[in-house]
PDB file of C-alpha atoms in Angstrom:
ATOM      1  CA  UNK P1090     100.841 167.780  63.292  1.00 91.00           C
ATOM      2  CA  UNK P1091     101.236 167.628  59.511  1.00 96.00           C
ATOM      3  CA  UNK P1092     100.961 164.630  57.238  1.00 96.00           C
ATOM      4  CA  UNK P1093     102.206 164.659  53.646  1.00 97.00           C
ATOM      5  CA  UNK P1094     101.149 162.299  50.873  1.00 96.00           C
ATOM      6  CA  UNK P1095     102.903 162.260  47.497  1.00 96.00           C
ATOM      7  CA  UNK P1096     101.738 160.764  44.242  1.00 96.00           C
ATOM      8  CA  UNK P1097     102.620 160.724  40.558  1.00 97.00           C
ATOM      9  CA  UNK P1098     105.976 158.986  40.401  1.00 97.00           C
ATOM     10  CA  UNK P1099     106.799 156.375  37.822  1.00 98.00           C
ATOM     11  CA  UNK P1100     108.965 155.314  34.910  1.00 98.00           C
ATOM     12  CA  UNK P1101     109.540 157.662  31.990  1.00 98.00           C
ATOM     13  CA  UNK P1102     111.863 157.803  28.986  1.00 98.00           C
ATOM     14  CA  UNK P1103     114.519 160.503  28.660  1.00 98.00           C
ATOM     15  CA  UNK P1104     112.917 163.702  27.419  1.00 98.00           C
ATOM     16  CA  UNK P1105     109.572 162.771  28.887  1.00 98.00           C
ATOM     17  CA  UNK P1106     107.484 164.435  31.567  1.00 98.00           C
ATOM     18  CA  UNK P1107     105.877 163.593  34.883  1.00 98.00           C
ATOM     19  CA  UNK P1108     103.709 165.539  37.296  1.00 98.00           C
ATOM     20  CA  UNK P1109     104.035 164.932  41.039  1.00 98.00           C
ATOM     21  CA  UNK P1110     101.510 166.028  43.652  1.00 97.00           C
ATOM     22  CA  UNK P1111     101.691 166.442  47.422  1.00 97.00           C
ATOM     23  CA  UNK P1112      98.760 167.008  49.763  1.00 96.00           C
ATOM     24  CA  UNK P1113      99.251 168.274  53.322  1.00 96.00           C
ATOM     25  CA  UNK P1114      96.764 167.607  56.100  1.00 95.00           C
ATOM     26  CA  UNK P1115      96.535 167.777  59.894  1.00 95.00           C
ATOM     27  CA  UNK P1116      96.939 170.751  62.226  1.00 94.00           C
ATOM     28  CA  UNK P1117      97.028 173.376  59.504  1.00 92.00           C
ATOM     29  CA  UNK P1118      95.474 176.814  59.920  1.00 89.00           C
ATOM     30  CA  UNK P1119      97.099 178.782  57.134  1.00 89.00           C
ATOM     31  CA  UNK P1120      99.005 178.404  53.893  1.00 91.00           C
ATOM     32  CA  UNK P1121     102.204 176.417  54.349  1.00 94.00           C
ATOM     33  CA  UNK P1122     105.585 176.769  52.789  1.00 95.00           C
ATOM     34  CA  UNK P1123     105.994 173.521  50.873  1.00 96.00           C
ATOM     35  CA  UNK P1124     108.495 171.966  48.544  1.00 97.00           C
ATOM     36  CA  UNK P1125     110.276 168.996  47.084  1.00 98.00           C
ATOM     37  CA  UNK P1126     113.615 167.355  47.743  1.00 98.00           C
ATOM     38  CA  UNK P1127     115.068 164.308  46.043  1.00 98.00           C
ATOM     39  CA  UNK P1128     117.621 161.657  46.888  1.00 98.00           C
ATOM     40  CA  UNK P1129     119.381 159.285  44.535  1.00 97.00           C
ATOM     41  CA  UNK P1130     121.291 156.202  45.719  1.00 92.00           C
ATOM     42  CA  UNK P1131     124.683 157.169  47.084  1.00 94.00           C
ATOM     43  CA  UNK P1132     123.875 160.875  47.044  1.00 96.00           C
ATOM     44  CA  UNK P1133     122.741 163.405  49.609  1.00 96.00           C
ATOM     45  CA  UNK P1134     119.213 164.701  49.606  1.00 97.00           C
ATOM     46  CA  UNK P1135     119.030 167.858  47.499  1.00 97.00           C
ATOM     47  CA  UNK P1136     116.581 170.692  47.043  1.00 97.00           C
ATOM     48  CA  UNK P1137     114.351 170.500  43.988  1.00 98.00           C
ATOM     49  CA  UNK P1138     111.886 173.355  44.544  1.00 98.00           C
ATOM     50  CA  UNK P1139     110.249 175.405  47.302  1.00 97.00           C
ATOM     51  CA  UNK P1140     107.090 177.500  47.094  1.00 95.00           C
ATOM     52  CA  UNK P1141     106.724 180.046  49.952  1.00 94.00           C
ATOM     53  CA  UNK P1142     103.620 180.568  52.039  1.00 91.00           C
ATOM     54  CA  UNK P1143     103.651 184.320  51.419  1.00 86.00           C
ATOM     55  CA  UNK P1144     101.441 185.430  48.562  1.00 73.00           C
ATOM     56  CA  UNK P1145     104.247 187.601  47.169  1.00 74.00           C
ATOM     57  CA  UNK P1146     106.923 184.961  47.590  1.00 82.00           C
ATOM     58  CA  UNK P1147     108.960 183.643  44.696  1.00 93.00           C
ATOM     59  CA  UNK P1148     109.517 179.910  44.197  1.00 96.00           C
ATOM     60  CA  UNK P1149     113.077 178.658  44.465  1.00 97.00           C
ATOM     61  CA  UNK P1150     114.648 175.867  42.414  1.00 98.00           C
ATOM     62  CA  UNK P1151     117.729 173.765  42.611  1.00 97.00           C
ATOM     63  CA  UNK P1152     120.249 174.622  39.921  1.00 97.00           C
ATOM     64  CA  UNK P1153     119.973 171.229  38.268  1.00 96.00           C
ATOM     65  CA  UNK P1154     116.241 171.599  37.552  1.00 97.00           C
ATOM     66  CA  UNK P1155     115.894 175.284  36.700  1.00 96.00           C
ATOM     67  CA  UNK P1156     114.112 175.748  33.397  1.00 97.00           C
ATOM     68  CA  UNK P1157     112.760 172.198  33.390  1.00 98.00           C
ATOM     69  CA  UNK P1158     110.685 171.847  36.569  1.00 98.00           C
ATOM     70  CA  UNK P1159     107.859 174.056  37.800  1.00 97.00           C
ATOM     71  CA  UNK P1160     106.327 174.050  41.279  1.00 96.00           C
ATOM     72  CA  UNK P1161     102.789 175.338  41.766  1.00 95.00           C
ATOM     73  CA  UNK P1162     100.076 175.544  44.391  1.00 92.00           C
ATOM     74  CA  UNK P1163      96.483 174.445  44.046  1.00 82.00           C
ATOM     75  CA  UNK P1164      94.786 177.740  44.859  1.00 70.00           C
ATOM     76  CA  UNK P1165      94.627 178.299  48.625  1.00 60.00           C
ATOM     77  CA  UNK P1166      94.811 174.611  49.409  1.00 73.00           C
ATOM     78  CA  UNK P1167      97.936 173.071  50.920  1.00 91.00           C
ATOM     79  CA  UNK P1168      98.495 170.944  47.874  1.00 94.00           C
ATOM     80  CA  UNK P1169     101.393 171.410  45.487  1.00 95.00           C
ATOM     81  CA  UNK P1170     102.390 170.019  42.127  1.00 96.00           C
ATOM     82  CA  UNK P1171     105.773 169.555  40.515  1.00 98.00           C
ATOM     83  CA  UNK P1172     105.712 169.542  36.727  1.00 98.00           C
ATOM     84  CA  UNK P1173     108.880 167.859  35.497  1.00 98.00           C
ATOM     85  CA  UNK P1174     109.761 168.257  31.828  1.00 98.00           C
ATOM     86  CA  UNK P1175     112.680 167.050  29.712  1.00 98.00           C
ATOM     87  CA  UNK P1176     113.540 164.443  32.299  1.00 98.00           C
ATOM     88  CA  UNK P1177     117.015 162.940  32.173  1.00 98.00           C
ATOM     89  CA  UNK P1178     118.535 159.824  33.757  1.00 98.00           C
ATOM     90  CA  UNK P1179     120.242 162.063  36.326  1.00 97.00           C
ATOM     91  CA  UNK P1180     116.780 162.984  37.626  1.00 98.00           C
ATOM     92  CA  UNK P1181     116.217 159.414  38.793  1.00 98.00           C
ATOM     93  CA  UNK P1182     115.622 159.573  42.540  1.00 98.00           C
ATOM     94  CA  UNK P1183     113.088 159.279  45.299  1.00 98.00           C
ATOM     95  CA  UNK P1184     111.224 162.575  45.492  1.00 98.00           C
ATOM     96  CA  UNK P1185     110.069 163.749  48.916  1.00 98.00           C
ATOM     97  CA  UNK P1186     107.473 166.356  49.753  1.00 98.00           C
ATOM     98  CA  UNK P1187     108.695 168.773  52.430  1.00 98.00           C
ATOM     99  CA  UNK P1188     107.206 171.247  54.904  1.00 97.00           C
ATOM    100  CA  UNK P1189     109.586 173.211  57.143  1.00 96.00           C
ATOM    101  CA  UNK P1190     108.852 173.658  60.832  1.00 95.00           C
ATOM    102  CA  UNK P1191     106.668 176.643  61.586  1.00 93.00           C
ATOM    103  CA  UNK P1192     107.782 179.592  63.720  1.00 90.00           C
ATOM    104  CA  UNK P1193     106.650 179.457  67.326  1.00 91.00           C
ATOM    105  CA  UNK P1194     105.855 175.764  67.265  1.00 92.00           C
ATOM    106  CA  UNK P1195     107.670 172.793  68.762  1.00 93.00           C
ATOM    107  CA  UNK P1196     107.645 170.507  65.764  1.00 95.00           C
ATOM    108  CA  UNK P1197     110.033 168.934  63.280  1.00 96.00           C
ATOM    109  CA  UNK P1198     110.424 169.482  59.600  1.00 97.00           C
ATOM    110  CA  UNK P1199     107.897 167.254  57.862  1.00 98.00           C
ATOM    111  CA  UNK P1200     108.606 164.751  55.110  1.00 98.00           C
ATOM    112  CA  UNK P1201     106.427 162.568  52.959  1.00 98.00           C
ATOM    113  CA  UNK P1202     107.051 158.889  52.347  1.00 97.00           C
ATOM    114  CA  UNK P1203     108.619 159.594  48.969  1.00 98.00           C
ATOM    115  CA  UNK P1204     107.724 158.639  45.425  1.00 98.00           C
ATOM    116  CA  UNK P1205     110.119 156.988  42.980  1.00 98.00           C
ATOM    117  CA  UNK P1206     110.930 158.673  39.683  1.00 98.00           C
ATOM    118  CA  UNK P1207     112.938 156.595  37.216  1.00 98.00           C
ATOM    119  CA  UNK P1208     114.155 157.994  33.888  1.00 98.00           C
ATOM    120  CA  UNK P1209     115.407 155.292  31.555  1.00 97.00           C
ATOM    121  CA  UNK P1210     115.160 154.176  27.952  1.00 91.00           C
TER     122      UNK P1210
END
C-alpha cells in the first residue's frame, strides 16, 4: 500500500514560517494526488491544501490559509512540501499528510502520523 512520513513541524512565533514535507512510498506506480489536513484540539480535521496528480491540475487551499500557505511537489517524485508563512496562533494543530484512495483499487485513504505545529510567542 502507501506509507506517508511527515517532517518539519515545530514551534514558531506569530508571523514566522515553517516548511513541512511529506514523502510517500510503497505500491506507487504513478504520480499521486497528495495533500495536507490539520486538526486542532476540540476541532474537526480540516483541509489545508491538495495538489492533484494531473499535470494540468490546480492546487486547492482551505479558505483559512489562502495567500499564506503554498503546496508544491518535488518534481516527479511523490514528495510534497507545505510552505507556511505568516503563521498565527490559530494555525496551531497537528498537520497530517494525506493521499486519497485510488480509482479501481480496494484501499483506504492514507494518512501520515502527523507533525505538530505550534505558533506562540
